[in-house]
Coordinates of C-alpha atoms and ligand atoms in Angstrom, one line a residue:
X57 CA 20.2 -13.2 14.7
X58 CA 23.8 -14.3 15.4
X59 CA 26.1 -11.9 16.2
X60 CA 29.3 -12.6 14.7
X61 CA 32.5 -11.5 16.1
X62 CA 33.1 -9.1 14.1
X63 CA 29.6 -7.3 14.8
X64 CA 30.7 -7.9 18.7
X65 CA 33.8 -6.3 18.2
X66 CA 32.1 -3.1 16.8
X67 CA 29.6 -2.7 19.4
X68 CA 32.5 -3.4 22.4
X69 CA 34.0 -0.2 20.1
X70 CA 30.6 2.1 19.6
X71 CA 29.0 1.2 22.4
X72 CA 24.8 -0.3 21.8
X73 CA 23.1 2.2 20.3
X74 CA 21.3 4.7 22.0
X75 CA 17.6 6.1 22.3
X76 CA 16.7 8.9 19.9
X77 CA 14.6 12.2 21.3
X78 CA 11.9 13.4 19.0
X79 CA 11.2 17.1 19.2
X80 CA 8.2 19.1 17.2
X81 CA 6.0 22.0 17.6
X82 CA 3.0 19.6 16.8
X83 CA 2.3 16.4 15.9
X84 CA -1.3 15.1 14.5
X85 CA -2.5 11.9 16.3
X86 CA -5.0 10.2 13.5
X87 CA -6.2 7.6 16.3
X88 CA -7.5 11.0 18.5
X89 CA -8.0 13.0 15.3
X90 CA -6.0 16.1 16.7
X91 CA -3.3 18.2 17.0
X92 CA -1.4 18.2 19.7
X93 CA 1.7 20.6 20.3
X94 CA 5.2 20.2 21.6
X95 CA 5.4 16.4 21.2
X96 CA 8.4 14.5 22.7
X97 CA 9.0 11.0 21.3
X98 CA 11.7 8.9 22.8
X99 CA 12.7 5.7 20.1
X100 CA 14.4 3.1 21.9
X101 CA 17.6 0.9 20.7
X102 CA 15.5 -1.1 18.6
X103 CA 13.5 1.6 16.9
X104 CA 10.2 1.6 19.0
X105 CA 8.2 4.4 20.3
X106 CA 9.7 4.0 24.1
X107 CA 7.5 7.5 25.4
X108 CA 5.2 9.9 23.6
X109 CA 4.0 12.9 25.6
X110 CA 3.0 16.3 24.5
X111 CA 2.1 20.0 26.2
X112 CA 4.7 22.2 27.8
X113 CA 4.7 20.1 31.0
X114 CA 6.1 17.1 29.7
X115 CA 8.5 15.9 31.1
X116 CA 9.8 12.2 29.8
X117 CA 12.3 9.8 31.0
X118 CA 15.2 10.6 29.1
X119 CA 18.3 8.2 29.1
X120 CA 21.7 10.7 29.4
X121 CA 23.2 9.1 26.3
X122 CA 20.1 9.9 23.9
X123 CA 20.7 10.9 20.5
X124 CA 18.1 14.6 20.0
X125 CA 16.6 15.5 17.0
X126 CA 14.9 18.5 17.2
X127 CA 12.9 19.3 13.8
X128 CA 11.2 22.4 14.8
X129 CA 8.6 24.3 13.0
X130 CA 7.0 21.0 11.0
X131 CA 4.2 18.7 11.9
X132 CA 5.3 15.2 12.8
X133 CA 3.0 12.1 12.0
X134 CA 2.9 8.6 11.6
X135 CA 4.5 6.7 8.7
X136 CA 2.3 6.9 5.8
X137 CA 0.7 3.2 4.7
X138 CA -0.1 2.4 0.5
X139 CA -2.4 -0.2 1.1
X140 CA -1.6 -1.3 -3.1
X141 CA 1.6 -0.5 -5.2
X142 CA 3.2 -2.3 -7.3
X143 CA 7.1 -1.3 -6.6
X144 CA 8.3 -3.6 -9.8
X145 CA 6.1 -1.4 -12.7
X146 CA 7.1 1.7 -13.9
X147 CA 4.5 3.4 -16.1
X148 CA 6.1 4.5 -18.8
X149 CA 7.0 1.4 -19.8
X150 CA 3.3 0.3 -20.8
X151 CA 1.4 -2.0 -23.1
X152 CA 4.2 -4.0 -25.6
X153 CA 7.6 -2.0 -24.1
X154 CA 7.5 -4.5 -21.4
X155 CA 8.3 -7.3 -23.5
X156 CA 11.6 -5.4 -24.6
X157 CA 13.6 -6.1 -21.1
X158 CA 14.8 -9.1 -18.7
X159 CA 12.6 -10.4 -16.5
X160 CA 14.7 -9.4 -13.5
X161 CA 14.8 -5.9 -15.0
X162 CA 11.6 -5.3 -13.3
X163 CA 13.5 -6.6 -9.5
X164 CA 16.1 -4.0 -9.8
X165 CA 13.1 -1.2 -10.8
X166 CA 11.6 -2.1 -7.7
X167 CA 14.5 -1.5 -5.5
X168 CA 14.5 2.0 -7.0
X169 CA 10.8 2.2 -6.4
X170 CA 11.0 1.0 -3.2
X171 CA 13.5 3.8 -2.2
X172 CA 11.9 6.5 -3.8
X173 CA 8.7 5.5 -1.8
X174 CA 10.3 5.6 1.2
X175 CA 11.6 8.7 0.9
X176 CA 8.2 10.1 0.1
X177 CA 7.3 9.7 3.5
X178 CA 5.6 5.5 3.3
X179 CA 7.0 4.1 5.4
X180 CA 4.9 0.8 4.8
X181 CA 3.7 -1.2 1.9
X182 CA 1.5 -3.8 0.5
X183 CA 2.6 -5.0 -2.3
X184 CA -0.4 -6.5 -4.5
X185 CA 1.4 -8.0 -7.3
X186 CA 4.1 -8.5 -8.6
X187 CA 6.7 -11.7 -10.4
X188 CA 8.7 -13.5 -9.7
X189 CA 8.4 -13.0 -5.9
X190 CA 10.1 -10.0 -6.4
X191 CA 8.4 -8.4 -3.4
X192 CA 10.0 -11.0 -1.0
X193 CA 13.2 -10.4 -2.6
X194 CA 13.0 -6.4 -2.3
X195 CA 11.5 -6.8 1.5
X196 CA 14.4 -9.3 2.4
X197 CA 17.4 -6.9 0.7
X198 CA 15.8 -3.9 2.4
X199 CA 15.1 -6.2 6.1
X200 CA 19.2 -7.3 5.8
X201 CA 20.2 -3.5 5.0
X202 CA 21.1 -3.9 1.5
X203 CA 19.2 -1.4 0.6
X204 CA 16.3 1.5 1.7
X205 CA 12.6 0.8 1.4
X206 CA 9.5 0.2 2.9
X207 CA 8.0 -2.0 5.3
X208 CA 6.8 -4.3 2.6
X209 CA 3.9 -6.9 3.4
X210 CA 4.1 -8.7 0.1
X211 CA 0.9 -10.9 -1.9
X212 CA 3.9 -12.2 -4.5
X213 CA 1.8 -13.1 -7.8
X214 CA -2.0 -11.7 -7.8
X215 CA -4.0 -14.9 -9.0
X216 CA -6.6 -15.2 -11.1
X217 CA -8.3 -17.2 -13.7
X218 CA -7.0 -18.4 -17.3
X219 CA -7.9 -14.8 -19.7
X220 CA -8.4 -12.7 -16.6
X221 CA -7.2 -9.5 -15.6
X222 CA -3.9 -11.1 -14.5
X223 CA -3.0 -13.8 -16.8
X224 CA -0.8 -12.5 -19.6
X225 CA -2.8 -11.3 -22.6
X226 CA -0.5 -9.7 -24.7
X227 CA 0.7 -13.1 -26.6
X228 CA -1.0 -15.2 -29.0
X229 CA -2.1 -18.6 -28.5
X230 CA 1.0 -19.8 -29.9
X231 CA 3.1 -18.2 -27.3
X232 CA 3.5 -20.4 -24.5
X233 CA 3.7 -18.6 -20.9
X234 CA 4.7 -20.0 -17.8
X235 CA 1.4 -18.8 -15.5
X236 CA 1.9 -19.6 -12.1
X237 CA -0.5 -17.7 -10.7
X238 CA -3.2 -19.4 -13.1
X239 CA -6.2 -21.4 -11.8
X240 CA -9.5 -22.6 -13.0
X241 CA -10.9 -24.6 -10.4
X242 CA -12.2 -24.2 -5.8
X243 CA -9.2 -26.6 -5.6
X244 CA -6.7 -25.1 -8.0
X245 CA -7.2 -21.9 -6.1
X246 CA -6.9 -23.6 -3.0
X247 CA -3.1 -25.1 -4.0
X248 CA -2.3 -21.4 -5.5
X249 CA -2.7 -19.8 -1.8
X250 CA -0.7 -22.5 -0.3
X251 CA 1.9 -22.0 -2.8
X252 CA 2.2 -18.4 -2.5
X253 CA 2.3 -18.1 1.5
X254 CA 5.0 -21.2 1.4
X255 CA 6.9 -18.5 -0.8
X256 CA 6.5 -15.2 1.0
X257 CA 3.1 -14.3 0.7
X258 CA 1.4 -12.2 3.4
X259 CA -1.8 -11.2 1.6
X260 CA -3.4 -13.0 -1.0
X261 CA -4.4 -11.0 -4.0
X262 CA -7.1 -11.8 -6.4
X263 CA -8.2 -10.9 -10.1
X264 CA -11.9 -10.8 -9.4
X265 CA -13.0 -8.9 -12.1
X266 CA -11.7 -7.6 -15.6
X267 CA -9.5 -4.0 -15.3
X268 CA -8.4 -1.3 -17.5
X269 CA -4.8 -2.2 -18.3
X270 CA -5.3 -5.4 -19.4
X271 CA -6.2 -6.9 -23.1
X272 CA -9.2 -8.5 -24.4
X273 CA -11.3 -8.1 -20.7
X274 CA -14.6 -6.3 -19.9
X275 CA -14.1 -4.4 -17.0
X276 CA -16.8 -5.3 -15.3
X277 CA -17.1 -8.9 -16.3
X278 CA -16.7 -11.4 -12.9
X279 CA -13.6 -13.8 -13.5
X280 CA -14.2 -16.1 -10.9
X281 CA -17.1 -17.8 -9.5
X282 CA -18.4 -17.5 -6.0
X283 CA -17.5 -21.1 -5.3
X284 CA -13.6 -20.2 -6.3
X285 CA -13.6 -16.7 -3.9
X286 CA -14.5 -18.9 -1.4
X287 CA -12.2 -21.4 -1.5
X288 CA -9.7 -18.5 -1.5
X289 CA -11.3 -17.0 1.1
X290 CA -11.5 -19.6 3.2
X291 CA -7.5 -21.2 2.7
X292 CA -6.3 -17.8 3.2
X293 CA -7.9 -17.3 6.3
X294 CA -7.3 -20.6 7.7
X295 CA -3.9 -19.6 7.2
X296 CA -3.9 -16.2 8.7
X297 CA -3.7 -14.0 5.8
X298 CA -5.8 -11.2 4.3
X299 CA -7.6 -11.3 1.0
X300 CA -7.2 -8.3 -1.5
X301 CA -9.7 -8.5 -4.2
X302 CA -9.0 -6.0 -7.4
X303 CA -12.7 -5.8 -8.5
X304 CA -14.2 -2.8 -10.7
X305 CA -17.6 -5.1 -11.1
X306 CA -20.7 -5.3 -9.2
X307 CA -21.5 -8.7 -9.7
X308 CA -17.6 -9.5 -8.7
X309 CA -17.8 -6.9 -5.5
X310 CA -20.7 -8.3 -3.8
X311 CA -19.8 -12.2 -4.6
X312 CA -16.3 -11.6 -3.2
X313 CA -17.8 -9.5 -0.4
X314 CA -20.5 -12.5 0.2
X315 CA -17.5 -14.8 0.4
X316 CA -15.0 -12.4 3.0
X317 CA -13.0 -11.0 1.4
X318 CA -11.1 -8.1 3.1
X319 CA -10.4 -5.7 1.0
X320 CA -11.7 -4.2 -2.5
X321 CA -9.2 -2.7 -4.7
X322 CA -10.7 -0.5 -7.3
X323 CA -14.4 -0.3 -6.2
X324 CA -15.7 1.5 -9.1
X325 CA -18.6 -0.1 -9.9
X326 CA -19.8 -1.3 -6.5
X327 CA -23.4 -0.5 -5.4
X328 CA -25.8 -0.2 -2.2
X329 CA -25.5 -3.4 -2.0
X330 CA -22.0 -3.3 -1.9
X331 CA -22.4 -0.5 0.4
X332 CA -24.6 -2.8 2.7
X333 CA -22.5 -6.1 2.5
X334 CA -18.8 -3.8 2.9
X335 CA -20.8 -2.4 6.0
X336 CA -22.1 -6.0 7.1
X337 CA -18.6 -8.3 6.5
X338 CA -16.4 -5.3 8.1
X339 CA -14.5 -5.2 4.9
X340 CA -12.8 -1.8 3.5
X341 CA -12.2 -0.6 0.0
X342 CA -9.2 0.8 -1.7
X343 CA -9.8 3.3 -4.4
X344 CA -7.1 4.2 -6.4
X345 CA -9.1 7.4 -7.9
X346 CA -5.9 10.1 -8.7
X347 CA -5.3 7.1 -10.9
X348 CA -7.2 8.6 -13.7
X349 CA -5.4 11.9 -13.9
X350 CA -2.4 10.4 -14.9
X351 CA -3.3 8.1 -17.3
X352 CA -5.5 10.4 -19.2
X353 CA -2.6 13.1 -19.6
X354 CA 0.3 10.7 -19.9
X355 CA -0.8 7.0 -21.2
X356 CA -1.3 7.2 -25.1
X357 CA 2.3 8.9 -24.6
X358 CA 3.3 5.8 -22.3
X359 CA 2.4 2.9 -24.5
X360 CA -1.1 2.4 -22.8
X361 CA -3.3 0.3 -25.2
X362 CA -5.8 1.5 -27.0
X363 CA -8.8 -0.4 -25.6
X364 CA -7.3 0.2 -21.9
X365 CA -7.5 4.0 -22.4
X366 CA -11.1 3.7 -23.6
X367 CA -12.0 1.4 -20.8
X368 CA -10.3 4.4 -18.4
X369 CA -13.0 6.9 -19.6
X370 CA -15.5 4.4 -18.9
X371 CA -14.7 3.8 -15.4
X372 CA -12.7 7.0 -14.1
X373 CA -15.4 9.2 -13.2
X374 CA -17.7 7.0 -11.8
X375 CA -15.2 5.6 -9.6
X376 CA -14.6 9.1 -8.0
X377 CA -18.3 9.2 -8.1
X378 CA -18.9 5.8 -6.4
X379 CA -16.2 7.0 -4.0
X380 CA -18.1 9.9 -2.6
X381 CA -21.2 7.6 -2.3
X382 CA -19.2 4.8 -0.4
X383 CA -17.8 7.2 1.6
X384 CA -21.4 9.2 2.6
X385 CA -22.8 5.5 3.2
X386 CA -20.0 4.6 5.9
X387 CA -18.1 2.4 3.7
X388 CA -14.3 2.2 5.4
X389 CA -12.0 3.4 2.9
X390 CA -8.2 2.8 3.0
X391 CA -5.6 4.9 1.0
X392 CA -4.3 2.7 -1.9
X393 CA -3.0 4.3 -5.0
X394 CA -1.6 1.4 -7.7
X395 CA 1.4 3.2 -7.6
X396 CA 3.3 1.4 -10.6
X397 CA 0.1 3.1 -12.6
X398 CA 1.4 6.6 -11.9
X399 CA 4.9 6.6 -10.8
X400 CA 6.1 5.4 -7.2
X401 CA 6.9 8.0 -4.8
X402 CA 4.0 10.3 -6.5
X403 CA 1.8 8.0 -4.0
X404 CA 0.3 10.9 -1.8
X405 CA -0.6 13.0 -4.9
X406 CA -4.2 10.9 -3.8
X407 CA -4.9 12.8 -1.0
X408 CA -6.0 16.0 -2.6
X409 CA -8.7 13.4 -4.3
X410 CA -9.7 11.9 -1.7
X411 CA -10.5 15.4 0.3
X412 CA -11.9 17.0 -3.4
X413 CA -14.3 13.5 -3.6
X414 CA -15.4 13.9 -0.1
X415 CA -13.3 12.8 2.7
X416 CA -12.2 15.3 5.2
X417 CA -8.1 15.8 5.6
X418 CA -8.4 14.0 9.0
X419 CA -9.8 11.0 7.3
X420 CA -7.7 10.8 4.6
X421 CA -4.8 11.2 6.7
X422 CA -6.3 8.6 9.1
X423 CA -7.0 5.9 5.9
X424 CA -3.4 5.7 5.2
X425 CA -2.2 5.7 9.0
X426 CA -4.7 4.4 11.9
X427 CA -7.1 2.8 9.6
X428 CA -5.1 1.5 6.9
X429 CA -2.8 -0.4 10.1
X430 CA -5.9 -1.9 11.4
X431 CA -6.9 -3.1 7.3
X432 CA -3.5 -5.1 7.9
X433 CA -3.9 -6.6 10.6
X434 CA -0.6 -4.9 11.8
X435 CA -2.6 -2.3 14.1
X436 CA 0.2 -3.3 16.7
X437 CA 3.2 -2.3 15.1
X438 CA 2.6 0.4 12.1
X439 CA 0.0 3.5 11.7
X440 CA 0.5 5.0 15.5
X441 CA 3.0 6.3 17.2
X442 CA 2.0 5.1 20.6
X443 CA 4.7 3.1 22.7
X444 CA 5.9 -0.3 21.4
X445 CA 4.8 0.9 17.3
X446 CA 7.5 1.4 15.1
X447 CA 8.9 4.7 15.2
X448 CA 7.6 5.8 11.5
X449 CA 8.1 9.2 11.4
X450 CA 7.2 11.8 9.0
X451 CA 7.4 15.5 9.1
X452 CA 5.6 18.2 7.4
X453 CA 6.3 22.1 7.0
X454 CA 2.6 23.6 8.0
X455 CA -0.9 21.7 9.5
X456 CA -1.5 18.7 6.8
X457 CA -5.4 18.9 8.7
X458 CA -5.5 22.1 6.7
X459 CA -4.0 21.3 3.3
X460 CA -3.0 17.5 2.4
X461 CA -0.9 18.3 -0.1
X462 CA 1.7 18.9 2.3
X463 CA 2.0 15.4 2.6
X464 CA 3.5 15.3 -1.0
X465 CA 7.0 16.8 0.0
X466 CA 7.7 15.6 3.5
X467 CA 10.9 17.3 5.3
X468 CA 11.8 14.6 7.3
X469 CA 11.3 10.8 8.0
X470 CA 12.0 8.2 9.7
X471 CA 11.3 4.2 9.8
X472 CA 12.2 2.5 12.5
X473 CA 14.6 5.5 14.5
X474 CA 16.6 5.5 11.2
X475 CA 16.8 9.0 9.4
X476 CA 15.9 8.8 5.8
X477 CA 17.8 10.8 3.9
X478 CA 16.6 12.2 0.4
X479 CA 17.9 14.4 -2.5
X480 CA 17.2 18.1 -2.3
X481 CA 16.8 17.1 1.8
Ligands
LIG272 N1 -4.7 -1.7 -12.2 C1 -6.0 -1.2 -12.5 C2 -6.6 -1.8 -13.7 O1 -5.9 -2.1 -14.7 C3 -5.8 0.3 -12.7 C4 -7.1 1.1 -12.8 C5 -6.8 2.5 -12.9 N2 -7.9 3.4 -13.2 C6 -8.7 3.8 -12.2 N3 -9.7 4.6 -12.6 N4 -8.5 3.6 -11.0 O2 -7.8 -2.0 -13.7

């Protein structure tokens, strides 16, 4: 970045800005799995972890001029990571109400979502869907400082095939809608990935299977051959992004897992063999199981569809049920909630799930921090706080090892050395 005179002038003025000092009573490392007390964390100028030490002997290198935060009583941690949201939905405008607004309505939702997101403590993002490449827009406003959010890594528009999950099924034939995230053929798929990472993309996101909230689709049915996963696969990977796959199917699991993919949104129908090939490719799933909560209570209310509400209690259960199972088999799991399903900022309301369908708190705390950084291939910058990460910060008023649902109101955070400041904070 240039600096412009003016921005020379005002650092000549202010001076660069200083380190920030950290101070806890504890802070839980999810790489070590413990608690560790009196933590001191020095962020440099540019928002790093410069130190971490902890015990009463520490004794870190502190420049003179540091800024000190001392937070007391809380339990500090890293940045919480939603492997899938959706910042530009908003569920309580389901099924037809969408048609009512702009199409760059759903940009400026987002930049609300995003800011209510990072004030509940996630501090990073992936973004698996979404128009318009309104996830590159929201991740460039929030990268210049126009306005507070995330780290976002964005997939732009999940692809899929012609009637799928994500091709627009609420019009009829006569309605002509621009799909550009629409293919039918290896090669068509091929040309779709190239599009999307020219545009943005950092992940590439895939309609493998039918889902809930969409018309007119089984939710099991497989939507693209093995031959078209693999040409995804395959382009993304030569291009050195990740695959997302949203797949409640068996049949669409295992192809997309025989093909490797990375990641498997949803899960709910996957099988040993799933089990076996998740184990065997290295790949993790993303369950979004509080999911079904909140649109059994709330979406006949929000507009939901008929069939997509019948096609919930289909699959809710046995999705928390094939959690449990993936997770006694040693399937890695990553926390993902489809926040834009429930409302964003709500996103660590899946905890308590993932600890009542098995998990302990330390590895549900660890699938949306260690584990869910590694799953992004951004292990080197987000999910720790060890020197050179980001210093993603958030704070808690008790042990979150204890009771998760501490995570839902965080007292303090951070994102890169920069205080986050919320209502009612
Ligand atoms: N986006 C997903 C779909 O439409 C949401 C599924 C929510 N239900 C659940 N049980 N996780 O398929």
């Amino acid at each position: 970045m240039k600096l412009t005179i003016a921005a020379l002038g005002l650092l000549i003025a202010t001076g660069a800005p200083a380190a920030t000092v950290v101070t806890a009573a504890h802070l839980f490392d999810p790489v070590k799995g413990l608690t560790l007390d009196n933590p001191i964390i020095v962020v440099d100028d540019k928002g790093r972890v410069q130190s971490l030490v902890t015990g009463n002997n520490a004794r870190p290198n502190i420049p003179a001029d540091a800024k000190r935060i001392d937070l007391g009583d809380v339990t500090i941690l890293p940045g919480l990571i939603d492997m899938h949201v959706h910042l530009t939905a908003d569920p309580t405008l389901s099924g037809y109400q969408g048609l009512e607004y702009t199409d760059n309505f759903w940009t400026v939702v987002g930049v609300a979502n995003a800011k209510k997101t990072l004030e509940a403590g996630f501090t990073t993002v992936r973004n698996v869907g979404s128009s318009n490449y309104d996830d590159v827009a929201i991740k460039q406003a929030i990268e210049h400082g126009y306005v507070a959010g995330p780290r976002i890594m964005p997939a732009t528009y999940a692809i899929g095939a012609t009637g799928g999950h994500c091709n627009s099924t609420e019009f009829p034939p006569s309605v002509k809608v621009d799909s550009p995230n629409i293919a039918n053929s290896p090669e068509g798929f091929r040309a779709l990935v190239r599009t999307l990472r020219k545009y943005g993309a950092e992940v590439i996101k895939v309609c493998m299977t039918g889902g809930v909230l969409s018309k007119t689709d089984s939710v099991g049915a497989q939507q693209l051959s093995y031959e078209e996963i693999k040409a995804i696969v395959d382009e993304a990977h030569m291009l050195g992004l990740r695959v997302a796959i949203h797949a409640h199917g068996t049949a669409g699991i295992n192809d997309g897992l025989r093909a490797g993919v990375d990641t498997i949104e949803h899960a709910s129908l996957a099988d040993d063999e799933s089990f076996k090939l998740a184990k065997a490719h290295g790949a993790w799933f993303t369950m979004d199981i509080y999911d079904d909560d909140y649109i059994l209570a709330e979406g006949a209310k929000n507009g939901v569809f008929a069939e997509s509400l019948a096609k919930e209690k289909a699959v809710g259960l046995k999705q928390r049920q094939t959690f449990r199972a993936a997770h006694a088999a040693g399937v890695k799991l990553i926390f993902g909630t489809d926040a834009g399903v429930y409302p964003n900022g709500l996103n660590a309301r899946q905890f308590a799930k993932m600890v009542e369908w098995g998990m302990t708190p330390v590895e549900a705390i660890r699938a949306a921090t260690s584990e869910a950084a590694i799953a992004l291939n951004r292990a080197d910058d987000v999910g720790q706080l060890t020197p050179g990460h980001y210093a993603d910060i958030v704070a808690v008023s008790g042990d979150p090892t204890r009771d998760v649902r501490l995570l839902e109101k965080p007292t303090w955070v951070l994102k890169g050395g920069q205080v986050v400041t919320a209502p009612g904070r």
